[in-house]
Coordinates of C-alpha atoms in Angstrom, one line a residue:
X1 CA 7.5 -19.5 -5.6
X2 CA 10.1 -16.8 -4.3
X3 CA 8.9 -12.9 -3.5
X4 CA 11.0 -12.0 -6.6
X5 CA 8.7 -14.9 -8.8
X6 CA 5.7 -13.9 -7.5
X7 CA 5.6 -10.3 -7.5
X8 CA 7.0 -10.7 -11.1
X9 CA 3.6 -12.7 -11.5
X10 CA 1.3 -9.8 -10.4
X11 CA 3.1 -7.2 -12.6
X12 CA 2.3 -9.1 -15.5
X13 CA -1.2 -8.9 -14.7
X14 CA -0.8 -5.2 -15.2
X15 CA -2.6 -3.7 -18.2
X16 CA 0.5 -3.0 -20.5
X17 CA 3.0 -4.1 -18.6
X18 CA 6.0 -5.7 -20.4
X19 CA 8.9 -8.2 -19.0
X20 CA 11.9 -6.6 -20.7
X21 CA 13.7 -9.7 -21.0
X22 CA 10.6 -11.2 -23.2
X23 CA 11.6 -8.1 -25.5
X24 CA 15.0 -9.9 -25.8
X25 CA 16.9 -7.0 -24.7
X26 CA 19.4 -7.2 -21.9
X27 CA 22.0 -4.3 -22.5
X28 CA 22.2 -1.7 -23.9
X29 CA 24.3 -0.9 -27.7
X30 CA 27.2 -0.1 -24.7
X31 CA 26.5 -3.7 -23.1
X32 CA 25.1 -1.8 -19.8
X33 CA 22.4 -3.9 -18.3
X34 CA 18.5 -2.6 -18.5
X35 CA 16.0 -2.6 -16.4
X36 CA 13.3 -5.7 -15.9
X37 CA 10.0 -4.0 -16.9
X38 CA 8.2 -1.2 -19.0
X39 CA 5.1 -0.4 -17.2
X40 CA 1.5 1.7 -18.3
X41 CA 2.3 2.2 -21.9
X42 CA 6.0 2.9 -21.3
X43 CA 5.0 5.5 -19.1
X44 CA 7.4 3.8 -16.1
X45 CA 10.7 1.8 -15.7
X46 CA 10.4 -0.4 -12.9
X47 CA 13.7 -2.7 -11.9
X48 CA 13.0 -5.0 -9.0
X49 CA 16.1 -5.7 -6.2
X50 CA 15.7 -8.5 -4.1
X51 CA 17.5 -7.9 -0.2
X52 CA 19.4 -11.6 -0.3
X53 CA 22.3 -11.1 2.1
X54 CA 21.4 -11.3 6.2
X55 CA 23.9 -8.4 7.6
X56 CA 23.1 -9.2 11.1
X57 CA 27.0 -10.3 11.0
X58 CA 27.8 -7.3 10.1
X59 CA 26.3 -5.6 13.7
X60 CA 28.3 -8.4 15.6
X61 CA 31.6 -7.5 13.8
X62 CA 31.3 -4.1 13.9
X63 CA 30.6 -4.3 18.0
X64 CA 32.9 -6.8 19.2
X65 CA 35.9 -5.0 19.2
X66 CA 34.0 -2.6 22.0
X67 CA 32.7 -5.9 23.6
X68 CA 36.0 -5.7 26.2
X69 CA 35.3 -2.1 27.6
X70 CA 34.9 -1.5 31.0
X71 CA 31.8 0.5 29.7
X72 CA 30.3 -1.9 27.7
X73 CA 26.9 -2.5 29.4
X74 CA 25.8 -6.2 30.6
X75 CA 22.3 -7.5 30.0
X76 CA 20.8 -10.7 29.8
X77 CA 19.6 -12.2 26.4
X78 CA 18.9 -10.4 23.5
X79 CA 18.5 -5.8 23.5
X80 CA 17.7 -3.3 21.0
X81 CA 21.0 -1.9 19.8
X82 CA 20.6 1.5 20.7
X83 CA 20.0 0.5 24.3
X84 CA 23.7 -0.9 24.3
X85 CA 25.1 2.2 22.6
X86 CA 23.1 4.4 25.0
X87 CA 25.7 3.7 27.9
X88 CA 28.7 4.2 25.4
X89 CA 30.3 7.9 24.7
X90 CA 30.9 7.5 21.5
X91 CA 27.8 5.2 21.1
X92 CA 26.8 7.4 18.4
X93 CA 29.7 7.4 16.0
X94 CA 29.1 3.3 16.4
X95 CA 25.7 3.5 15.3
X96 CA 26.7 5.0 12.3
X97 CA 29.0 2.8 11.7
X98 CA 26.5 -0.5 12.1
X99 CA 24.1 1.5 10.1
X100 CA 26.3 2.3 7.0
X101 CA 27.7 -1.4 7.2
X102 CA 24.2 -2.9 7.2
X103 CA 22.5 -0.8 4.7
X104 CA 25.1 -1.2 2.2
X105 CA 23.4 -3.4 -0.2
X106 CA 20.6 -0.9 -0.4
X107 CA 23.1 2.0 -1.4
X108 CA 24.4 -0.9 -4.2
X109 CA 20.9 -1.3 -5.2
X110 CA 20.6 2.1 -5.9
X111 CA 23.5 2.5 -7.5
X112 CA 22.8 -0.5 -10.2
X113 CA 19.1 0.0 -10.8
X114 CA 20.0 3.9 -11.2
X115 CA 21.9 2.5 -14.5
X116 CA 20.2 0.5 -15.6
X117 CA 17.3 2.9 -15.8
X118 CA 19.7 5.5 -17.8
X119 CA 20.6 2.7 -20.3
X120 CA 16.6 1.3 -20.7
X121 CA 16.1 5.2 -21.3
X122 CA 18.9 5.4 -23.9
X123 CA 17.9 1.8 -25.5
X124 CA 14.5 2.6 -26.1
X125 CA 14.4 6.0 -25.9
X126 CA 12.1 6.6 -23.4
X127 CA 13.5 10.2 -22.0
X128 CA 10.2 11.0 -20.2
X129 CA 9.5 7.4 -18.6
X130 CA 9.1 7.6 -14.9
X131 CA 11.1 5.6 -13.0
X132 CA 10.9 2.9 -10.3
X133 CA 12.6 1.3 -8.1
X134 CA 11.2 -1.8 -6.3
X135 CA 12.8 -3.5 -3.3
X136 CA 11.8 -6.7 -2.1
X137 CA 12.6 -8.4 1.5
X138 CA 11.3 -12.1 1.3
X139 CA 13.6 -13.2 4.7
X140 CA 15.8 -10.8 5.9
X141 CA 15.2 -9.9 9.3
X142 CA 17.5 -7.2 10.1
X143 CA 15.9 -5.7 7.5
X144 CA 12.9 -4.2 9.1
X145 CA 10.7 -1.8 6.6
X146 CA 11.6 0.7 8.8
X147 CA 15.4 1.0 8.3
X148 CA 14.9 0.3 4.5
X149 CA 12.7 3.6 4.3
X150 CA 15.3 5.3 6.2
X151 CA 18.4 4.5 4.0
X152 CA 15.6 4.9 0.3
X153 CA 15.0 8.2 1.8
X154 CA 18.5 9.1 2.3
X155 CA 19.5 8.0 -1.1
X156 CA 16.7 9.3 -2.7
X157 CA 17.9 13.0 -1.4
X158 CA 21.7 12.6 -1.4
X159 CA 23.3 15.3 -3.7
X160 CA 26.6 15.8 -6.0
X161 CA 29.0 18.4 -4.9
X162 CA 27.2 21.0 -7.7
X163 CA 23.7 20.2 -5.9
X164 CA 22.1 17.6 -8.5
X165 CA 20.6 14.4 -7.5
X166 CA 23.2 11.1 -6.8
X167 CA 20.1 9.0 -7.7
X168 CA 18.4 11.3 -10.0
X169 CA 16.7 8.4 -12.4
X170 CA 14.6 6.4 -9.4
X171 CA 11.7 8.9 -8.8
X172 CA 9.8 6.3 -6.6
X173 CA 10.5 3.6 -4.6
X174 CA 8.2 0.5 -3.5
X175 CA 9.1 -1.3 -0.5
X176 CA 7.3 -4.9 0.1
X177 CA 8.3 -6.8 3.1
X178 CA 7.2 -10.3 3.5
X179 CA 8.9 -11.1 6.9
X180 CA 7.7 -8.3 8.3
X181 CA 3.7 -7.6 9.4
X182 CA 2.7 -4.3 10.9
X183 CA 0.0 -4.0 12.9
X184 CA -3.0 -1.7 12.0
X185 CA -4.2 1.4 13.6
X186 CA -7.1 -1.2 14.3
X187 CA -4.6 -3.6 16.1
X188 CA -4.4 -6.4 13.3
X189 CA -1.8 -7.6 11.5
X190 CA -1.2 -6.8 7.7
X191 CA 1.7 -7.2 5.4
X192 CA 3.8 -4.0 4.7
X193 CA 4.1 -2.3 1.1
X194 CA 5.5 1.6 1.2
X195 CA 6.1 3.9 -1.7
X196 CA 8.6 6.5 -1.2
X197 CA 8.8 9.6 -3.1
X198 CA 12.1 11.2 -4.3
X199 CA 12.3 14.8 -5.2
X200 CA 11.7 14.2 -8.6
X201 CA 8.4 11.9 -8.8
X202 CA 6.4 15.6 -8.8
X203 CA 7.5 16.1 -12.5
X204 CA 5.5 13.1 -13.2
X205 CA 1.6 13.9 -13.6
X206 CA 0.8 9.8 -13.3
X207 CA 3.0 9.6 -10.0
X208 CA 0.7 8.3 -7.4
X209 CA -1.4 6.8 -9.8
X210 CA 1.8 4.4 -11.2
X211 CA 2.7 3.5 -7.4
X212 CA -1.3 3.1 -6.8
X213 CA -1.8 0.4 -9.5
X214 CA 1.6 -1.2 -8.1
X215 CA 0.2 -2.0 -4.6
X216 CA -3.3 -2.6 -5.8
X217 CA -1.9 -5.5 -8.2
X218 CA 0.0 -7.1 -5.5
X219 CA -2.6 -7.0 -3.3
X220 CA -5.4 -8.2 -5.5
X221 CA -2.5 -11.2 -6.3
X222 CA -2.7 -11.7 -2.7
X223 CA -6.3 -12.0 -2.8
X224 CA -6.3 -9.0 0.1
X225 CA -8.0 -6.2 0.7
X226 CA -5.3 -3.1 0.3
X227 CA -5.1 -1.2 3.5
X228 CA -3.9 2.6 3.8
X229 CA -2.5 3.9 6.5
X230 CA -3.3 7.6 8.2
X231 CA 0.2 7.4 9.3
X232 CA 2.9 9.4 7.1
X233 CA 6.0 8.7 8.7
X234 CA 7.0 4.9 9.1
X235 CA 9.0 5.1 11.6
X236 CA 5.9 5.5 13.9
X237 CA 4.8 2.0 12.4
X238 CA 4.7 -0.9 14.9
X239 CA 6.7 -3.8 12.6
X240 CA 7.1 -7.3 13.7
X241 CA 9.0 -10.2 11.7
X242 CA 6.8 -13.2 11.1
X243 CA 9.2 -15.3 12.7
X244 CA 8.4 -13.9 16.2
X245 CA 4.7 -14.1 15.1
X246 CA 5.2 -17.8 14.6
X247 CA 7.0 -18.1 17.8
X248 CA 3.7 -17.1 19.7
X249 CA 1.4 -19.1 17.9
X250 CA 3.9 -22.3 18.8
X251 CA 4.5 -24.7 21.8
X252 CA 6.8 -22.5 24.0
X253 CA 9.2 -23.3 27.6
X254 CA 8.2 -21.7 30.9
X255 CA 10.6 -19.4 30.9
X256 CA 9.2 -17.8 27.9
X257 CA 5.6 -18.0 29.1
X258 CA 6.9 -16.3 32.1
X259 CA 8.6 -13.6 29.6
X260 CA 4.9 -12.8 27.9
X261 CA 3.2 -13.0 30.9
X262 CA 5.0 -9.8 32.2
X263 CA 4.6 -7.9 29.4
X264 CA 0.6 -8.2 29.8
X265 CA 1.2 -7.1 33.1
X266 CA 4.7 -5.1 34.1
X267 CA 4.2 -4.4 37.8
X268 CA 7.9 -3.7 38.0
X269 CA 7.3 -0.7 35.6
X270 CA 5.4 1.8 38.3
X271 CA 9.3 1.5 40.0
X272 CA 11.8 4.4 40.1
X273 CA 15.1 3.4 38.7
X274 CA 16.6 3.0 42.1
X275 CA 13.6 1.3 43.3
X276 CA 13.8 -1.3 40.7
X277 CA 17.6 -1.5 41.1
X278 CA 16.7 -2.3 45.1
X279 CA 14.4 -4.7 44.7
X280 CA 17.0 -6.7 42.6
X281 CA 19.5 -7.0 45.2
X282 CA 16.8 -8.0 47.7
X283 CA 15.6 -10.6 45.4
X284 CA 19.5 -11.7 44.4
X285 CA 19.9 -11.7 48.4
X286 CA 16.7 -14.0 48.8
X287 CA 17.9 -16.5 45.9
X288 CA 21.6 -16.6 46.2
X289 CA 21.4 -18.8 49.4
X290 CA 19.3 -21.5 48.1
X291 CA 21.6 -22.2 45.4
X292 CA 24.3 -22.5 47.8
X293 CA 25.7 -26.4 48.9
X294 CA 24.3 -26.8 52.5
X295 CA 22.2 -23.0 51.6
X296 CA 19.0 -22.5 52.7
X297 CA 16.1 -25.1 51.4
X298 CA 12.5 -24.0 50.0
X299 CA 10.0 -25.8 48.3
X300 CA 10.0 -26.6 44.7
X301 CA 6.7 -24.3 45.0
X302 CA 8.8 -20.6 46.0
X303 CA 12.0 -22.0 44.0
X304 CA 10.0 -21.3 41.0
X305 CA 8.0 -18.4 42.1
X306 CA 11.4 -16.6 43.1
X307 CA 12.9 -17.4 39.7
X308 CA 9.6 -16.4 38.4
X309 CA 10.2 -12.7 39.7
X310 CA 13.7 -12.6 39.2
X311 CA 12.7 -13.5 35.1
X312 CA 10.2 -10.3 35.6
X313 CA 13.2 -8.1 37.0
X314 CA 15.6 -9.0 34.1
X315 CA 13.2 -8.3 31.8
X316 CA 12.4 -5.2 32.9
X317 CA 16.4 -4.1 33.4
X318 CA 16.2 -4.7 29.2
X319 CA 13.1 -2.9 28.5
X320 CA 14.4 0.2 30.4
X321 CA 17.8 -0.6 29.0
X322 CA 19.8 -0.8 32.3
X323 CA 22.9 -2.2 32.8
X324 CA 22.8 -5.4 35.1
X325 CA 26.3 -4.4 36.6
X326 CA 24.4 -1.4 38.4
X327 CA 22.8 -4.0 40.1
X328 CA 25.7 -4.5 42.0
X329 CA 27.8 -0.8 41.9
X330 CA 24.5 1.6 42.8
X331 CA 24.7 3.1 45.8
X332 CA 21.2 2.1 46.9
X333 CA 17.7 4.2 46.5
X334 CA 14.3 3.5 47.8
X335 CA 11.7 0.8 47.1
X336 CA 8.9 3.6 46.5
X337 CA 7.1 4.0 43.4
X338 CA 6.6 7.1 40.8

């Protein structure tokens, strides 16, 4: 079964929960769409929105006309966006850009389920009904639950020019994330579900106790235990998609092995900028011959050790976010270390 199926499932197991569609209503008496369910008496809308399109396309477009820059930074394999941007003047204004691009279908999300609340409201006439917005991210992963609570946050609190609410029917919003895990304050891994507040859940005694009952169902359908978290903002949140998770667990090269194995121990990191930038050229100086026609021969033993060591220094260079080209155009610095 999909995300969408199953957390469909565990809402039915709700005391009083009904599937609107089972009602036989799908419009309202002006053919506007309604919402999916009626939740705790009537006392919430829910409508669920399911994250389908992978916007990672979206990033590539938006950066490739910069790609041809002198400034453009060079690194090897894949970096965090905002380590590319840092080296970029204007690499703010193209963050923006990326961002608004990719979080698009959220803003539609809103739009639609913000209408389709009004008209369940006007339908049934439910004019005090709390309502909810539910997001679901089965296999996304550009989507991390981090960006998505960024973007519900900024809808949730974006205003009309006379100061009312854009978005003023979605009260709440439920995040679940199945291709993401985050890792406890304990240091194990757990499946994400955040509720998000909008300015208006407060007016709504049963609040917490709606969005409670939502995460304890899907839990319990999950037969696990539901976790909460001390932490209040999520961007502090470690997230990881389960794809790389999988990735560990699998049969990997040695150049990945290599990859892991520095990041359980980083002796490049105790290295001053310039330090670390020296002891690249020295190791490029060191290699470069042996790959030379008639160069200088070593044995397959220091072959891989070298490449070994230059695999730590690259990786490092993209942790720090450094530009491989200053490699080659710094003016030197010392070996020594912090």
């Amino acid at each position: 079964m999909t995300l969408d199926e199953r957390f469909k499932l565990s809402l039915s197991r709700l005391e009083n929960a009904e599937d609107i569609d089972a009602l036989g209503l799908k419009t309202d008496k002006k053919g506007k769409r309604i919402a999916d369910y009626l939740l705790f008496g009537r006392e919430a809308i829910l409508e669920l929105k399911t994250l389908v399109e992978d916007a990672e396309h979206k990033v590539e477009a938006t950066l490739d006309p910069h790609r041809s820059r002198e400034d453009f930074p060079v690194f090897y394999g894949k970096v965090e966006l905002d380590k590319i941007l840092a080296y970029l003047p204007d690499g703010k204004d193209i963050n923006e850009q990326v961002y608004g691009r990719v979080t698009r279908s959220i803003q539609k999300a809103f739009k639609s389920a913000n209408g389709q609340i009004i008209a369940t409201r006007t339908a049934l006439g439910l004019d005090r009904s709390m309502g909810v917005l539910t997001i679901l991210n089965e296999n996304v992963d550009i989507f991390s639950p981090d960006i998505i609570a960024a973007k519900v946050s900024e809808m949730l609190t974006r205003k009309n020019e006379d100061g009312s609410y854009v978005y003023s029917q979605i009260a709440s919003v439920v995040v679940i994330s199945e291709n993401h895990l985050v890792k406890l304050e304990n240091g194990n891994p757990a499946k994400s579900i955040i509720v998000i507040d909008g300015p208006y859940a407060d007016r709504f005694p049963n609040a917490g106790a709606i969005t409670d009952a939502i995460m304890t169902s899907w839990a319990t359908f999950n037969d696990a235990p539901l976790v909460k978290s001390s932490i209040k903002e999520v961007k502090e949140l470690d997230f990881f998609t389960t794809s790389a998770r999988k990735q560990e667990q699998e049969a990997i090269p040695l150049h990945e092995f290599w990859r892991r194995s520095y990041h359980k121990t980083p002796y490049l990191r105790g290295y001053t900028k310039e330090g670390l930038l020296a002891y690249g050229r020295q190791l490029i100086a060191t290699i470069a011959p042996t790959m030379m026609v008639g160069g200088k021969r070593v044995s397959p033993d220091n072959t891989q050790k070298l490449m070994q060591q230059f695999g730590d220094f690259v990786e490092e260079m993209k942790q720090r976010g450094i530009d491989m080209r200053e490699v080659q155009f710094s003016d030197g610095g010392s070996k020594e270390k912090k």
